[in-house]
Short mmCIF file of C-alpha atoms and ligand atoms in Angstrom, two decimals:
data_model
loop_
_atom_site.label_atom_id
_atom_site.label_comp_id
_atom_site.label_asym_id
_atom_site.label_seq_id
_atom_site.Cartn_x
_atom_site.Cartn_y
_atom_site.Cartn_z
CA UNK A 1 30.72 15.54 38.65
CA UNK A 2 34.24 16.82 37.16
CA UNK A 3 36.21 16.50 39.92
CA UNK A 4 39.35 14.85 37.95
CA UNK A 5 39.12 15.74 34.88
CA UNK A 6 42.70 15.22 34.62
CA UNK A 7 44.79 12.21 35.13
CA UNK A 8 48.18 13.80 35.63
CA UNK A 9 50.14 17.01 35.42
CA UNK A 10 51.00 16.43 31.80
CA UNK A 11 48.23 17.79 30.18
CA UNK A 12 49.23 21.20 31.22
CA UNK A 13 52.00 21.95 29.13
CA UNK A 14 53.56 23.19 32.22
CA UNK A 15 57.51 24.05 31.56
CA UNK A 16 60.13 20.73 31.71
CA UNK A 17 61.34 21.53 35.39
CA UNK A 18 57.88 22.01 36.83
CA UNK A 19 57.34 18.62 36.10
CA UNK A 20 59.96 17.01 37.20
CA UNK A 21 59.01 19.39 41.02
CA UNK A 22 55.97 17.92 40.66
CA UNK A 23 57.26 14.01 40.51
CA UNK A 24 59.73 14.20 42.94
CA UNK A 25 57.01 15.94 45.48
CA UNK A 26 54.68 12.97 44.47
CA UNK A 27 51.94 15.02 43.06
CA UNK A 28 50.51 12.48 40.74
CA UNK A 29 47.04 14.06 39.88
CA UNK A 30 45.63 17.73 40.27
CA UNK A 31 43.53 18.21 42.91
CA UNK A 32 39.93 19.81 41.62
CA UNK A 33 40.86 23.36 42.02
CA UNK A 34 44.64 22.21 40.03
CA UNK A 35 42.33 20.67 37.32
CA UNK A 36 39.92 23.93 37.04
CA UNK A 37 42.50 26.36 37.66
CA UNK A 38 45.61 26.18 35.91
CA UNK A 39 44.35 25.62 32.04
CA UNK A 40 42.88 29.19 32.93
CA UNK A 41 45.92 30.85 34.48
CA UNK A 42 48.03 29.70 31.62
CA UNK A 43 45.90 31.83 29.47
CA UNK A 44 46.51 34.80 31.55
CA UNK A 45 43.21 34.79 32.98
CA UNK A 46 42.32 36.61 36.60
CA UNK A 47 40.71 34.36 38.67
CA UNK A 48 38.53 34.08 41.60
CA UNK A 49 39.13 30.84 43.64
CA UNK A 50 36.54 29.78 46.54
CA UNK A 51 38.52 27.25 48.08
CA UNK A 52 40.17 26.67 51.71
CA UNK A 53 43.53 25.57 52.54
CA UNK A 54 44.23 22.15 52.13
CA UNK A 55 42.80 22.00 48.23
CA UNK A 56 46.09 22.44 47.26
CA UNK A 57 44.94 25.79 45.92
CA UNK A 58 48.80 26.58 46.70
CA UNK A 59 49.81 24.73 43.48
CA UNK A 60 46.78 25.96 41.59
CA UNK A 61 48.24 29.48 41.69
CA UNK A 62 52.48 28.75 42.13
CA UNK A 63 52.25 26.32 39.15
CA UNK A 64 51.16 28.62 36.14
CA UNK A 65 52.49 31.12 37.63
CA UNK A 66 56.35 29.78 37.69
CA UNK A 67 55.52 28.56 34.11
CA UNK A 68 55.39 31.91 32.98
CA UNK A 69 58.37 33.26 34.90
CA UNK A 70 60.32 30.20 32.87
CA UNK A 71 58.96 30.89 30.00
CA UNK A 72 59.90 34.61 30.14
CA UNK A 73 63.62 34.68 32.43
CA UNK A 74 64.57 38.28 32.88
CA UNK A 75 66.69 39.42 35.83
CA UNK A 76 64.69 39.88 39.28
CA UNK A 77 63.58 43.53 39.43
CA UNK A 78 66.08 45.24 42.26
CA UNK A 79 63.81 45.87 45.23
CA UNK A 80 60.69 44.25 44.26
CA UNK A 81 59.69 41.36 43.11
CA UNK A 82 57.86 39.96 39.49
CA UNK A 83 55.25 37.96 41.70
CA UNK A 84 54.14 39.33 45.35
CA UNK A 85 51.16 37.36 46.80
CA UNK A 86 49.89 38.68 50.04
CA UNK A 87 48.65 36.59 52.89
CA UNK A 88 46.73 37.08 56.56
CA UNK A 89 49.84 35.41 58.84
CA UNK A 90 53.27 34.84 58.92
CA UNK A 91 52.94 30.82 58.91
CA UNK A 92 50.64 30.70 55.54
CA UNK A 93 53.22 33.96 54.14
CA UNK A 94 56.07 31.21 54.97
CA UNK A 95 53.97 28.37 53.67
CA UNK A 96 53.42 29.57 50.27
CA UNK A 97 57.01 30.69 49.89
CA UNK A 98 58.06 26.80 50.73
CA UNK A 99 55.65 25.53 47.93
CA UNK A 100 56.71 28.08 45.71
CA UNK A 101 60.50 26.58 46.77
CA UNK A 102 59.40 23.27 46.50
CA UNK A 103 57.55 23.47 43.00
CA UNK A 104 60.02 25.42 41.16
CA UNK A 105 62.91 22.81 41.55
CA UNK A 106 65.22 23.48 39.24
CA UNK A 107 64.40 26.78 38.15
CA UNK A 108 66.39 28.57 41.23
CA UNK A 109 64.35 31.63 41.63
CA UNK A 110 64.80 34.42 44.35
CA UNK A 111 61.98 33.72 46.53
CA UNK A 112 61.66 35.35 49.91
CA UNK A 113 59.44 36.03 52.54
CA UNK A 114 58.25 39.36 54.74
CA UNK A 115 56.25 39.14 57.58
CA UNK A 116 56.25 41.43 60.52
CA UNK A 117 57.67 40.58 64.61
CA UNK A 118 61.02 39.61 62.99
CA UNK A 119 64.10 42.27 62.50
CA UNK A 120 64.03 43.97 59.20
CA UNK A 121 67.70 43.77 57.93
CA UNK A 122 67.41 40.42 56.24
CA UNK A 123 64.58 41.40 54.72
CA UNK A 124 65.80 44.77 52.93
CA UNK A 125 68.72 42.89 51.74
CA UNK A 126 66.59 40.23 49.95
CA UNK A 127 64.55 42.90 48.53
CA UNK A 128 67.61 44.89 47.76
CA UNK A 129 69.13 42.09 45.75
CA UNK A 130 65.47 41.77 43.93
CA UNK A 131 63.50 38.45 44.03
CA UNK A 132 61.56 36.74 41.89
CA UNK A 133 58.39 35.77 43.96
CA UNK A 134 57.64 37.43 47.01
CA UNK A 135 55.35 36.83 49.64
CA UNK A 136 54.33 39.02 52.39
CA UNK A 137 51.99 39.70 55.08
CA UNK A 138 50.50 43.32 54.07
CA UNK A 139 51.51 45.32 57.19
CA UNK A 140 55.29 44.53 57.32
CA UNK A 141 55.27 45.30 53.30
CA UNK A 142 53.83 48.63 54.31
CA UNK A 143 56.39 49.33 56.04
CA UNK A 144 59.25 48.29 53.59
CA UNK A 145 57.17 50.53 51.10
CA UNK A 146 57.23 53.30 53.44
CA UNK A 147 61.00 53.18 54.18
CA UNK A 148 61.35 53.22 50.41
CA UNK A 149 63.09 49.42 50.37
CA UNK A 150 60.57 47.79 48.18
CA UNK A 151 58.94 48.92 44.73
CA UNK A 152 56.17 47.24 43.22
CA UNK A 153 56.59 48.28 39.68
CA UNK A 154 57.45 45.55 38.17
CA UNK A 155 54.88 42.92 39.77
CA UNK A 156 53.22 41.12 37.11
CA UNK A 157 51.12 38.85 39.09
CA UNK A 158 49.22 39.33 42.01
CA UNK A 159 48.00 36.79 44.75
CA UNK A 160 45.41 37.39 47.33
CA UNK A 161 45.58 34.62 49.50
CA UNK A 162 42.64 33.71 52.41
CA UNK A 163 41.51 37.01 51.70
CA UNK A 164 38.62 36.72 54.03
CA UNK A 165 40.86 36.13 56.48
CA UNK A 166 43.06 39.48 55.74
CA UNK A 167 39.77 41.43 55.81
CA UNK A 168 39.22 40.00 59.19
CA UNK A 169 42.33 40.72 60.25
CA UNK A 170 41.76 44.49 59.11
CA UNK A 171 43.58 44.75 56.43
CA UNK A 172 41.43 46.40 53.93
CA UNK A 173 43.58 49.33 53.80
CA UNK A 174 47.08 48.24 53.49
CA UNK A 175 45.85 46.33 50.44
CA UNK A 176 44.30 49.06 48.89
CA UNK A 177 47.72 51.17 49.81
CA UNK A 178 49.43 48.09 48.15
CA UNK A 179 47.44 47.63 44.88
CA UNK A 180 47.68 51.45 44.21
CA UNK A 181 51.81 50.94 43.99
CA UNK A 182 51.56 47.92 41.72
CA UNK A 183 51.38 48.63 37.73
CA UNK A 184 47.72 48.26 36.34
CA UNK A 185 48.90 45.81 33.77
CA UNK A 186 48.90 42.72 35.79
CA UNK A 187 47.51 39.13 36.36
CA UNK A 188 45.54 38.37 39.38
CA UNK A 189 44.70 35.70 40.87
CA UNK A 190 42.37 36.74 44.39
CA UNK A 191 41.48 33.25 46.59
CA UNK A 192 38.84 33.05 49.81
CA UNK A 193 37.27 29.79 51.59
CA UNK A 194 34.14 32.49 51.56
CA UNK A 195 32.47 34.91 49.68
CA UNK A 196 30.56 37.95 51.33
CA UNK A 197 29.53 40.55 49.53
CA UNK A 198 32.09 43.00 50.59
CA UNK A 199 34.83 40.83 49.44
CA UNK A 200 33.18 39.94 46.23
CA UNK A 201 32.97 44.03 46.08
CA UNK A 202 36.71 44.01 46.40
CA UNK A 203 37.35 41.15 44.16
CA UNK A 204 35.18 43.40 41.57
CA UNK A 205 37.45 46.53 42.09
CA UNK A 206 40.86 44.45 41.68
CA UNK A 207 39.84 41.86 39.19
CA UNK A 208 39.35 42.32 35.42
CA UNK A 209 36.75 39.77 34.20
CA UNK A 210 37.97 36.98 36.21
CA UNK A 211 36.93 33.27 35.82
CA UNK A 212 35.36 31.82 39.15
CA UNK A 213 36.50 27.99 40.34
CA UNK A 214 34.37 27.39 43.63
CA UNK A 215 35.70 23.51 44.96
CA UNK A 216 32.93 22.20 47.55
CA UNK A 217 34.14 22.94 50.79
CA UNK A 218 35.82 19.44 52.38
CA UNK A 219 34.68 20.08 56.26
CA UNK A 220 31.18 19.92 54.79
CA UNK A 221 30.53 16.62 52.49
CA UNK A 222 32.63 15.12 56.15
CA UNK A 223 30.27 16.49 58.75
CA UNK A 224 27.46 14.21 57.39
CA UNK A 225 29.62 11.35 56.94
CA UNK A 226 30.40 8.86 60.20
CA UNK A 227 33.81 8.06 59.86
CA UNK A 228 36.15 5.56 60.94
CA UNK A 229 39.85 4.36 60.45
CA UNK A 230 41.58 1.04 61.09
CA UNK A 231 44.83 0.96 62.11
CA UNK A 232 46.06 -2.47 60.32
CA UNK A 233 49.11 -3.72 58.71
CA UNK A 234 48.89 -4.17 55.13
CA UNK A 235 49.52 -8.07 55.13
CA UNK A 236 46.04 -8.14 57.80
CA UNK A 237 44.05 -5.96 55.47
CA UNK A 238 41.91 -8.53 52.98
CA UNK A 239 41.26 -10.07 56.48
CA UNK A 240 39.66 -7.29 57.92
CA UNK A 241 38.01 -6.05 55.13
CA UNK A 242 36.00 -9.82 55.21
CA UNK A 243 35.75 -9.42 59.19
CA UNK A 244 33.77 -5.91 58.44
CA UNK A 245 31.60 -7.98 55.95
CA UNK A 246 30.26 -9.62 59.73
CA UNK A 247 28.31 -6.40 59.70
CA UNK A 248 25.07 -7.01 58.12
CA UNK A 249 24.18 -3.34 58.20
CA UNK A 250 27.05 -3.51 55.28
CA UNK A 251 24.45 -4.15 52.37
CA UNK A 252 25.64 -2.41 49.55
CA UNK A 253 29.17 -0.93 50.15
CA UNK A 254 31.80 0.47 47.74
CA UNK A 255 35.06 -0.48 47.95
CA UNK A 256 37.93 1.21 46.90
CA UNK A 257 41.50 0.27 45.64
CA UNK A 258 44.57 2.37 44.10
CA UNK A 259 44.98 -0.04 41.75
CA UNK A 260 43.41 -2.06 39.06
CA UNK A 261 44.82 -5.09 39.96
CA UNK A 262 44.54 -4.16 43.50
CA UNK A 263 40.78 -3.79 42.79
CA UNK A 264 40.53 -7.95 41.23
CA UNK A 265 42.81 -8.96 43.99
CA UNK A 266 40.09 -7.52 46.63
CA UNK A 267 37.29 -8.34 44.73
CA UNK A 268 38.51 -12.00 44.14
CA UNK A 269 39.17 -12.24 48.31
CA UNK A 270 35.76 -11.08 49.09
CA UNK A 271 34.32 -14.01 46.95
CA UNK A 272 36.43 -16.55 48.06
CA UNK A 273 34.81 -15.45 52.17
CA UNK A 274 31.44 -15.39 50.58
CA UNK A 275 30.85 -12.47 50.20
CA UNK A 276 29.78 -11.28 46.85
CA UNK A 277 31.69 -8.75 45.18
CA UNK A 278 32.76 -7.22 41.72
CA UNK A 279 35.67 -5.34 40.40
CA UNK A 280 35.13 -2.31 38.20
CA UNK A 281 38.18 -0.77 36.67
CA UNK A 282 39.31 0.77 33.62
CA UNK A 283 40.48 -2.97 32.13
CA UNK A 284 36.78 -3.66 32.01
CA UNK A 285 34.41 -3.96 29.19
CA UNK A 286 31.31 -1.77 28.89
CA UNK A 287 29.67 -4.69 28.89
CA UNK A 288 31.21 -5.74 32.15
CA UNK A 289 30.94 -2.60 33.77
CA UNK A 290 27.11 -2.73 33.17
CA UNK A 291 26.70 -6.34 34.60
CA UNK A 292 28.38 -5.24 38.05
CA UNK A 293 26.70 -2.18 38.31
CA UNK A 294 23.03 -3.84 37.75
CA UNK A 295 24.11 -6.72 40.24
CA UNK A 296 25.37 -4.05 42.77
CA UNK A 297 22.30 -1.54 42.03
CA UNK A 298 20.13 -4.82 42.53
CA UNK A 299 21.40 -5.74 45.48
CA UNK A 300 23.08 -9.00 43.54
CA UNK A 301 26.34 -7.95 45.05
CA UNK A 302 27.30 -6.44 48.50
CA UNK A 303 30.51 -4.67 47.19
CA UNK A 304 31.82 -3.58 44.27
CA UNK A 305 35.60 -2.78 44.30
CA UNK A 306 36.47 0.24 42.61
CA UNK A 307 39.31 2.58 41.41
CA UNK A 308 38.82 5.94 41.54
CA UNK A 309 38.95 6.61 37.76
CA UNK A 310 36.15 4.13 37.23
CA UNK A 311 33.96 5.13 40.65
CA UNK A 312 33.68 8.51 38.63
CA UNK A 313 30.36 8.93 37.16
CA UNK A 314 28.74 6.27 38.41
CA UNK A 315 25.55 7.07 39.94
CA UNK A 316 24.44 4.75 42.59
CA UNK A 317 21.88 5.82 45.47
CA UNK A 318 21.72 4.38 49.29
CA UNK A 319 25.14 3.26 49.09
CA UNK A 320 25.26 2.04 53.36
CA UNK A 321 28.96 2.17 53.41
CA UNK A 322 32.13 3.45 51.68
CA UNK A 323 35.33 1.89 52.64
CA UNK A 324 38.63 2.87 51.34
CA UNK A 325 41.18 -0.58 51.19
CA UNK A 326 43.65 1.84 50.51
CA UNK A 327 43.62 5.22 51.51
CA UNK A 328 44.06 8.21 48.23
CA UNK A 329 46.74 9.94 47.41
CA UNK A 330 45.46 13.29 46.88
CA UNK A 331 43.00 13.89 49.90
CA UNK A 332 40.30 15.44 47.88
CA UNK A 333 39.72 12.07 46.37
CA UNK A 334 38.71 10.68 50.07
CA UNK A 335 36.37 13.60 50.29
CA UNK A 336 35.09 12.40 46.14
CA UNK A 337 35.26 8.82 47.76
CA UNK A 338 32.97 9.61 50.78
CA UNK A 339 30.50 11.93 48.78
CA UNK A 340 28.82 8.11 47.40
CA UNK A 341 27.55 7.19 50.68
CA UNK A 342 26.59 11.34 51.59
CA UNK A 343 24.06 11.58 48.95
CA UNK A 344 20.97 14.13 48.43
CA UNK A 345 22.59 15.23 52.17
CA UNK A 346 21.66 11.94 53.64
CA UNK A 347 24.54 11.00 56.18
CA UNK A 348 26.82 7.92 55.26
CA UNK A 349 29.66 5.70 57.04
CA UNK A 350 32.76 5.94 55.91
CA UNK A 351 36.16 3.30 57.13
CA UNK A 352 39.58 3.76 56.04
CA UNK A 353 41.77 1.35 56.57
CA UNK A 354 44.99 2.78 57.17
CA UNK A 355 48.96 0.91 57.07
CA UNK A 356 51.51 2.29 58.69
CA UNK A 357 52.56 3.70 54.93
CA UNK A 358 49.89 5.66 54.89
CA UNK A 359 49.86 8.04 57.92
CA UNK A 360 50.95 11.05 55.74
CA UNK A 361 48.01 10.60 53.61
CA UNK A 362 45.73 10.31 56.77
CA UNK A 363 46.60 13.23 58.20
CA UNK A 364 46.25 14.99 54.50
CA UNK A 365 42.99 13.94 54.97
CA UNK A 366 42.51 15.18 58.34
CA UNK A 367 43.91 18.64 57.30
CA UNK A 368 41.67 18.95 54.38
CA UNK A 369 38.22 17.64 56.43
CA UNK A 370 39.40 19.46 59.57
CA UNK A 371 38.25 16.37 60.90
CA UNK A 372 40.07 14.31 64.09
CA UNK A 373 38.83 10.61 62.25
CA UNK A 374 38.00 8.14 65.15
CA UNK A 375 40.62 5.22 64.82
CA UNK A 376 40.47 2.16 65.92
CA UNK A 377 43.71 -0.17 66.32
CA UNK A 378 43.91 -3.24 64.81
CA UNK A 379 47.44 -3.83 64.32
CA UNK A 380 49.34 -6.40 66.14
CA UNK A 381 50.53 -5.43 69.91
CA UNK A 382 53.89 -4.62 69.03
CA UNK A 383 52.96 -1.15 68.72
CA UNK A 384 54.71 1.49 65.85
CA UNK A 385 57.96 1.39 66.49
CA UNK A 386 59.18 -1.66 64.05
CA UNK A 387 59.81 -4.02 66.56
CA UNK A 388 61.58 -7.14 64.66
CA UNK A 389 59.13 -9.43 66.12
CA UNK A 390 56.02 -7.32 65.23
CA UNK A 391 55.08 -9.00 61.96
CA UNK A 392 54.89 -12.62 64.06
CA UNK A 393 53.73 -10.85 67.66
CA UNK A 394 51.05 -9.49 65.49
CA UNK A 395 49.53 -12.65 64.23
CA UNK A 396 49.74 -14.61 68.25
CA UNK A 397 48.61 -11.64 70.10
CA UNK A 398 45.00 -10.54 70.13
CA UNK A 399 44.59 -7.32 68.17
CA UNK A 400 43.64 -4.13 70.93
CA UNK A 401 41.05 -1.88 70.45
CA UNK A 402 41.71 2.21 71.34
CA UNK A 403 39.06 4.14 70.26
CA UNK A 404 40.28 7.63 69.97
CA UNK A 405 38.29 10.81 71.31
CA UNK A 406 37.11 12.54 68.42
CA UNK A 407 38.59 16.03 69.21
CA UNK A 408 42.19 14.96 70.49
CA UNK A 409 44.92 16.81 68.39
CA UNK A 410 46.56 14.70 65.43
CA UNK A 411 47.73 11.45 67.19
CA UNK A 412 48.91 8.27 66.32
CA UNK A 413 48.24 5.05 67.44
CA UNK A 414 51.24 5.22 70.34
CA UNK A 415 48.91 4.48 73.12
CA UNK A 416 48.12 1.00 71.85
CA UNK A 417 47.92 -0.94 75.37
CA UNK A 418 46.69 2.38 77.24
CA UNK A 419 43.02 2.27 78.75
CA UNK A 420 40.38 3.30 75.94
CA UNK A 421 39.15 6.65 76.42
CA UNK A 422 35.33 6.81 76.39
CA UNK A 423 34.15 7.79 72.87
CA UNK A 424 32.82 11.21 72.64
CA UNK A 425 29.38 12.16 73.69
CA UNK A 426 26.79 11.81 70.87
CA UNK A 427 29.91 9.97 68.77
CA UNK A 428 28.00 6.62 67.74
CA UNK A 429 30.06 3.79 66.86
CA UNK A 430 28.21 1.22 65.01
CA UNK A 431 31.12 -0.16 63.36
CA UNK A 432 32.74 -2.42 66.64
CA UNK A 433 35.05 -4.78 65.65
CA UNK A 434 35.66 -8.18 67.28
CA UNK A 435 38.76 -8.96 68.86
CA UNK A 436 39.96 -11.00 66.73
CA UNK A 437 40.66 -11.27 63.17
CA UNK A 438 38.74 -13.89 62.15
CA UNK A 439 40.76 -16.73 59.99
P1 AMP B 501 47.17 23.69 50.10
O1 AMP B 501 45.68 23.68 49.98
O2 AMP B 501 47.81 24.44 49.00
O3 AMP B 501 47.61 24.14 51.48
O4 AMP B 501 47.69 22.18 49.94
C1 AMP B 501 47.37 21.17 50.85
C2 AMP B 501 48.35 20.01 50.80
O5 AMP B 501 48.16 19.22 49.65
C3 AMP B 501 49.81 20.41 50.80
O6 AMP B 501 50.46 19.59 51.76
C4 AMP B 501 50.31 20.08 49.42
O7 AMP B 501 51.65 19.70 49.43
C5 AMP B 501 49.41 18.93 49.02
N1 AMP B 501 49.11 18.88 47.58
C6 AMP B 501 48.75 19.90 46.78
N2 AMP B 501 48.48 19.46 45.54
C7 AMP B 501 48.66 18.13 45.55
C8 AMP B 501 48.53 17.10 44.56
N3 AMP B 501 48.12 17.39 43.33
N4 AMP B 501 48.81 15.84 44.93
C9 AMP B 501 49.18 15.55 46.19
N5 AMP B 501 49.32 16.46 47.17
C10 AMP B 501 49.07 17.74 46.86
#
């Protein structure tokens, strides 16, 4: 599977600003639909995306597309705009125009956003002054059109964004009225999470030969996987990770690590508590590689530690457990991660364990599987809120368990000390940690 075919940004070629956007947001690698999407964009390519929010199909289409606005400044065309993507709501119409903000750094573009249910006056004078990438929802551009405020003759790329969604929301016509104002020589770029016929239909009419990316719908590759995240503090995690070992339902887990060294270090601690386990990273021989992926296939080994880069490719059935020593930092890869214990459609368990560092990836997560992951806390009794004493009142006091209903909205682990709630009908929890870390 080609999920990361890429290792970093770099291999784009994208212009000397974008990629310094792109470090200072943290994007390290491209997310799938990055990797498939952008080589083809630069070419000038249309392009059909099947993807859903939280892909970071945002950057797949913002990122070539600012390329080519640096590679070719001209002045913003007065009362339109050079790129106008079109989107179902006012919060994803604002969304996009943040990313856009966010990803062109340096470039300072005119970027601006219409939506309807706000006044129009602020929005005729950013038009009026001309923008550079402009993103509206299609009925309040109708309108702008109609009062003769905006101009879509110079647009040279278009963006359908969630167009399903748009469709839904009935806006078939105002895009048609919309595309008929815009020149015919033009990029497009036309994204869905879904792909009816009629909206294939209408990707046929707008499109001219476009290349299709489809990434595998997150939400799905989760439903059949049994999840389950620790709350722990980094220093406790080795300890844990042995205290899961208890379970001898654990046979043949994967383990994963950021980092190659991370990856020995974990591999090493696993050994030392008996419990046999090999690194694989990219510091490996082939020869070494092999050896741990026989013992591990054989059932030698209970874990083998692994980086992402060297998990890829490896083909390795009935895997009983995936567990993530550090959680990734580009969601998809959790959803890449859990995929090795979701084979052939079988179901699979899945436990994250998750430092205090690493909420904002969590919740990435959580947005991209639009999955509430059932947590368990493990972290000392001080609670969140860096207490001074927490790193020693973490060791003395006995670790609480909260076991979090699996549909409450995106919560932390606040409520450490509050009553359990019962876990959610039909929610089995065969991971059930002891009460203690074990020494
Ligand atoms: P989107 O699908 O465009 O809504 O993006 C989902 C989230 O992923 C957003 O919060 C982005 O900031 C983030 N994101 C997009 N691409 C990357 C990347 N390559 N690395 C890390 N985060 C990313």
């Amino acid at each position: 599977m080609k999920d990361f075919p890429l290792d970093n940004f770099h291999g784009f070629g994208l212009a000397a600003p974008l990629n310094a956007a792109l470090a200072e947001l943290g994007y390290r690698r491209p997310t799938p639909i990055q990797a498939q999407a952008i080589p083809a964009l630069m070419k000038g390519r249309d392009l059909i995306g099947i993807a859903q929010t939280g892909t970071g199909k945002t950057a797949a289409f913002a990122l070539p597309i600012l390329h080519k606005l640096a590679a070719d400044r001209r002045p913003a065309p007065k009362g339109g705009a050079r790129v106008l993507v079109l989107a179902p709501t006012r919060e994803l119409a604002s969304q996009i125009a943040e990313s856009f903000r966010d990803l062109s750094g340096a470039l300072s573009l005119k970027i601006a956003v219409v939506f309807g249910g706000v006044p129009h006056g602020a929005q005729i004078r950013a038009l009026g002054q001309g923008l550079d990438v402009l993103v509206a929802t299609p009925g309040r551009l109708i309108d702008h059109l109609d009062a003769r405020v905006a101009h879509l003759g110079a647009v040279e790329f278009l963006v359908l964004d969630e167009v399903d969604q748009m469709l839904d929301l009935g806006f078939i016509k105002p895009i048609r009225r919309i595309v008929r104002e815009l020149p015919t020589r033009r990029q497009n770029l036309f994204f869905s999470a879904t792909m009816p016929a009629n909206i294939r239909a209408l990707a046929g009419e707008l499109l001219s030969d476009p290349i299709e990316v489809a990434v595998t719908p997150a939400a799905k590759t989760a439903d059949r996987v049994e999840h389950s995240v620790v709350f722990v503090d980094a220093t406790k995690k080795r300890d844990m990770l042995v205290e899961l070992f208890n379970d001898a339902t654990m046979s043949r887990v994967l383990v994963f690590t950021r980092t190659k060294r991370g990856a020995d270090r974990v591999a090493k601690a696993l050994d030392e508590a008996g419990v046999d386990a090999t690194a694989i990273h990219g510091n490996k021989s082939q020869g070494q590689r092999e050896r741990a992926l026989g013992a591990f296939r054989g059932g030698k080994t209970r874990a083998l530690v692994a980086t992402d880069i060297a998990a890829r490719g490896i083909d390795i059935d009935s895997v009983t457990h995936v567990v993530n020593f550090e959680l990734p930092e580009v969601a998809e890869a959790y959803v890449h991660r859990i995929g090795r214990t979701a084979r052939a459609g079988n179901g699979g368990r899945a436990i994250s364990l998750c430092d205090h560092e690493e909420r904002d990836l969590l919740r990435a997560i959580e947005r991209l599987t639009r999955h509430n992951l059932p947590k368990i806390d493990r972290r000392g009794a001080a609670g969140p809120k860096p207490a001074p004493t927490e790193g020693r009142a973490a060791v003395r006091a006995p670790a609480q368990v909260v076991q979090r209903p699996h549909h409450s909205p995106h919560r932390d682990a606040r409520s450490v000390g509050k009553p359990a709630p019962r876990p959610h009908a039909g929610q089995r929890q065969r991971f059930r940690p002891t009460r203690r870390v074990e020494r």
